[in-house]
Amino acid sequence: MTREEAIKKIIFAMDVKGFDEIEMWAERLSGHVGMFKVGKQLFTSCGPEAVRTVQKAGGEVFLDLKYHDIPNTVAMATLEAAHLGVKLSNLHALGGYEMMTTTMETLDKKFSSSERPKVLAVTILTSSNEETLRGVGIDIPVKEMVVKLAKLAKSAGIDGVVASPQEIGLIREACGDDFLIVTPGIRPAFAATDDQKRIMTPAEAVKSGCDYMVIGRPIAAHPDPVAAAKLIVDEIVAG
Ligand code: C5P
């Protein structure tokens, strides 16, 4: 794999609060990572301007708002994400088949497939375990549920899923090669594990078949973040 291909796989988790920080990270890391993830906290504090600020600095955006609502509302919210020009957007597969097909049909009516964002489904959050699922009336093992939801998402026309590193193989097997897998929980050989428990190195994750990796603190908390991003690229290329 070339360095350019490896860079494209890295999504920097922009877990920050204000515009100054967004600008600083986007300017610093543009060209060293492939995309910037704007999540609920940043979007709630700074709004769509957070996305535009990244874009003005030359960065592409993964809008991680994990929509889960009635079909029309999720479709319209995803359409707004597309109008913002984000490259990746997401929703909860637990919202169901109709919510997902309505969203994809709505997008496809307004955008060509190369112009619209890729839409990812979140299956079961990695913070949930068997007990969490039982508590909401789901009585099947987490891994089974993850695969079931990934297949449902694929059948509804969704482009891929967000998954833990441990789920990459299972999902690849169940959904085939033409399905994006984006994974957080990545820790390069040089970095601390922080609060992440089930981790993989970037090279292992790529070998397991992931398309993109969401990486935050290993880059943000490093004394030289650009050097950290380059080290991650080195690890992917060497792996
Ligand atoms: O700093 P770190 O690399 O752990 O950041 C990972 C990012 O991915 C964070 O924004 C975190 O919220 C997100 N994430 C995660 N695990 C999940 C889903 C999302 O770490 N299961």
CSV table of N, CA, C and O and ligand atoms in Angstrom, one decimal, residues 13-15 37 64 66 125-127 162 164 184-187 193-196 214-218, ligand 1:
chain,number,residue,atom,x,y,z
A,13,ALA,N,-10.3,11.9,14.9
A,13,ALA,CA,-11.5,12.2,15.8
A,13,ALA,C,-11.3,13.6,16.3
A,13,ALA,O,-10.4,13.8,17.2
A,14,MET,N,-12.0,14.6,15.8
A,14,MET,CA,-11.9,16.0,16.3
A,14,MET,C,-12.7,16.1,17.6
A,14,MET,O,-13.8,16.8,17.6
A,15,ASP,N,-12.2,15.6,18.7
A,15,ASP,CA,-12.9,15.7,19.9
A,15,ASP,C,-12.4,17.0,20.7
A,15,ASP,O,-11.7,16.9,21.7
A,37,LYS,N,-13.4,13.7,11.9
A,37,LYS,CA,-14.7,13.3,12.4
A,37,LYS,C,-15.2,14.4,13.3
A,37,LYS,O,-14.6,14.8,14.3
A,64,ASP,N,-20.4,12.5,12.3
A,64,ASP,CA,-20.8,11.3,13.2
A,64,ASP,C,-21.9,11.7,14.1
A,64,ASP,O,-21.7,11.9,15.3
A,66,LYS,N,-25.0,9.9,14.2
A,66,LYS,CA,-25.7,8.7,14.5
A,66,LYS,C,-27.2,8.9,14.6
A,66,LYS,O,-27.8,8.7,15.6
A,125,LEU,N,-23.5,-0.4,19.7
A,125,LEU,CA,-22.3,0.4,20.2
A,125,LEU,C,-21.4,-0.5,21.0
A,125,LEU,O,-21.9,-1.4,21.7
A,126,THR,N,-20.1,-0.2,20.9
A,126,THR,CA,-19.2,-1.1,21.7
A,126,THR,C,-19.3,-0.9,23.2
A,126,THR,O,-18.8,-1.7,23.9
A,127,SER,N,-20.0,0.1,23.6
A,127,SER,CA,-20.2,0.3,25.0
A,127,SER,C,-21.3,-0.6,25.5
A,127,SER,O,-21.5,-0.7,26.8
A,162,VAL,N,-20.0,1.2,11.0
A,162,VAL,CA,-18.9,1.5,12.0
A,162,VAL,C,-18.9,0.2,12.9
A,162,VAL,O,-19.9,-0.2,13.4
A,164,SER,N,-16.3,-2.4,15.8
A,164,SER,CA,-15.1,-2.5,16.6
A,164,SER,C,-14.1,-3.4,15.8
A,164,SER,O,-14.5,-4.2,15.0
A,184,PRO,N,-13.1,2.4,15.1
A,184,PRO,CA,-12.4,3.1,16.2
A,184,PRO,C,-11.6,2.1,17.0
A,184,PRO,O,-11.6,0.9,16.6
A,185,GLY,N,-11.1,2.5,18.1
A,185,GLY,CA,-10.4,1.5,19.0
A,185,GLY,C,-9.1,1.1,18.4
A,185,GLY,O,-8.6,0.0,18.7
A,186,ILE,N,-8.4,2.0,17.7
A,186,ILE,CA,-7.1,1.7,17.1
A,186,ILE,C,-6.0,2.3,18.0
A,186,ILE,O,-6.1,3.5,18.4
A,187,ARG,N,-5.0,1.5,18.2
A,187,ARG,CA,-3.9,2.1,19.0
A,187,ARG,C,-2.6,1.6,18.3
A,187,ARG,O,-2.3,0.4,18.2
A,193,THR,N,-3.0,3.1,25.6
A,193,THR,CA,-4.3,2.5,25.2
A,193,THR,C,-5.4,3.4,25.7
A,193,THR,O,-6.5,3.3,25.2
A,194,ASP,N,-5.2,4.4,26.6
A,194,ASP,CA,-6.2,5.2,27.2
A,194,ASP,C,-7.3,4.3,27.8
A,194,ASP,O,-7.1,3.3,28.4
A,195,ASP,N,-8.6,4.7,27.5
A,195,ASP,CA,-9.7,3.9,28.0
A,195,ASP,C,-10.2,2.9,27.0
A,195,ASP,O,-11.2,2.3,27.3
A,196,GLN,N,-9.5,2.7,25.9
A,196,GLN,CA,-10.0,1.8,24.9
A,196,GLN,C,-9.5,0.4,25.4
A,196,GLN,O,-8.4,0.2,25.9
A,214,VAL,N,-10.8,5.3,12.8
A,214,VAL,CA,-11.0,6.6,13.5
A,214,VAL,C,-10.0,6.7,14.6
A,214,VAL,O,-9.9,5.8,15.5
A,215,ILE,N,-9.1,7.6,14.6
A,215,ILE,CA,-8.0,7.7,15.6
A,215,ILE,C,-8.0,9.1,16.1
A,215,ILE,O,-8.0,10.1,15.4
A,216,GLY,N,-8.1,9.2,17.5
A,216,GLY,CA,-8.0,10.5,18.1
A,216,GLY,C,-6.8,10.7,18.9
A,216,GLY,O,-5.8,11.3,18.5
A,217,ARG,N,-6.8,10.3,20.2
A,217,ARG,CA,-5.7,10.6,21.2
A,217,ARG,C,-4.3,10.2,20.7
A,217,ARG,O,-3.4,10.9,21.0
A,218,PRO,N,-4.2,9.1,20.1
A,218,PRO,CA,-2.8,8.7,19.7
A,218,PRO,C,-2.2,9.8,18.8
A,218,PRO,O,-0.9,10.0,18.8
B,1,C5P,O1,-9.0,9.0,21.1
B,1,C5P,P1,-9.5,7.7,20.5
B,1,C5P,O2,-8.6,7.2,19.3
B,1,C5P,O3,-9.9,6.7,21.5
B,1,C5P,O4,-10.9,8.2,19.8
B,1,C5P,C1,-11.7,7.3,19.1
B,1,C5P,C2,-12.9,8.1,18.6
B,1,C5P,O5,-13.9,7.1,18.2
B,1,C5P,C3,-13.7,8.9,19.7
B,1,C5P,O6,-14.3,10.0,19.0
B,1,C5P,C4,-14.7,8.0,20.2
B,1,C5P,O7,-15.9,8.6,20.7
B,1,C5P,C5,-15.1,7.2,18.9
B,1,C5P,N1,-15.6,5.9,19.2
B,1,C5P,C6,-15.0,4.9,19.9
B,1,C5P,N2,-15.6,3.7,20.1
B,1,C5P,C7,-16.8,3.5,19.5
B,1,C5P,C8,-17.4,4.4,18.8
B,1,C5P,C9,-16.8,5.6,18.6
B,1,C5P,O8,-13.9,5.1,20.4
B,1,C5P,N3,-17.3,2.3,19.7
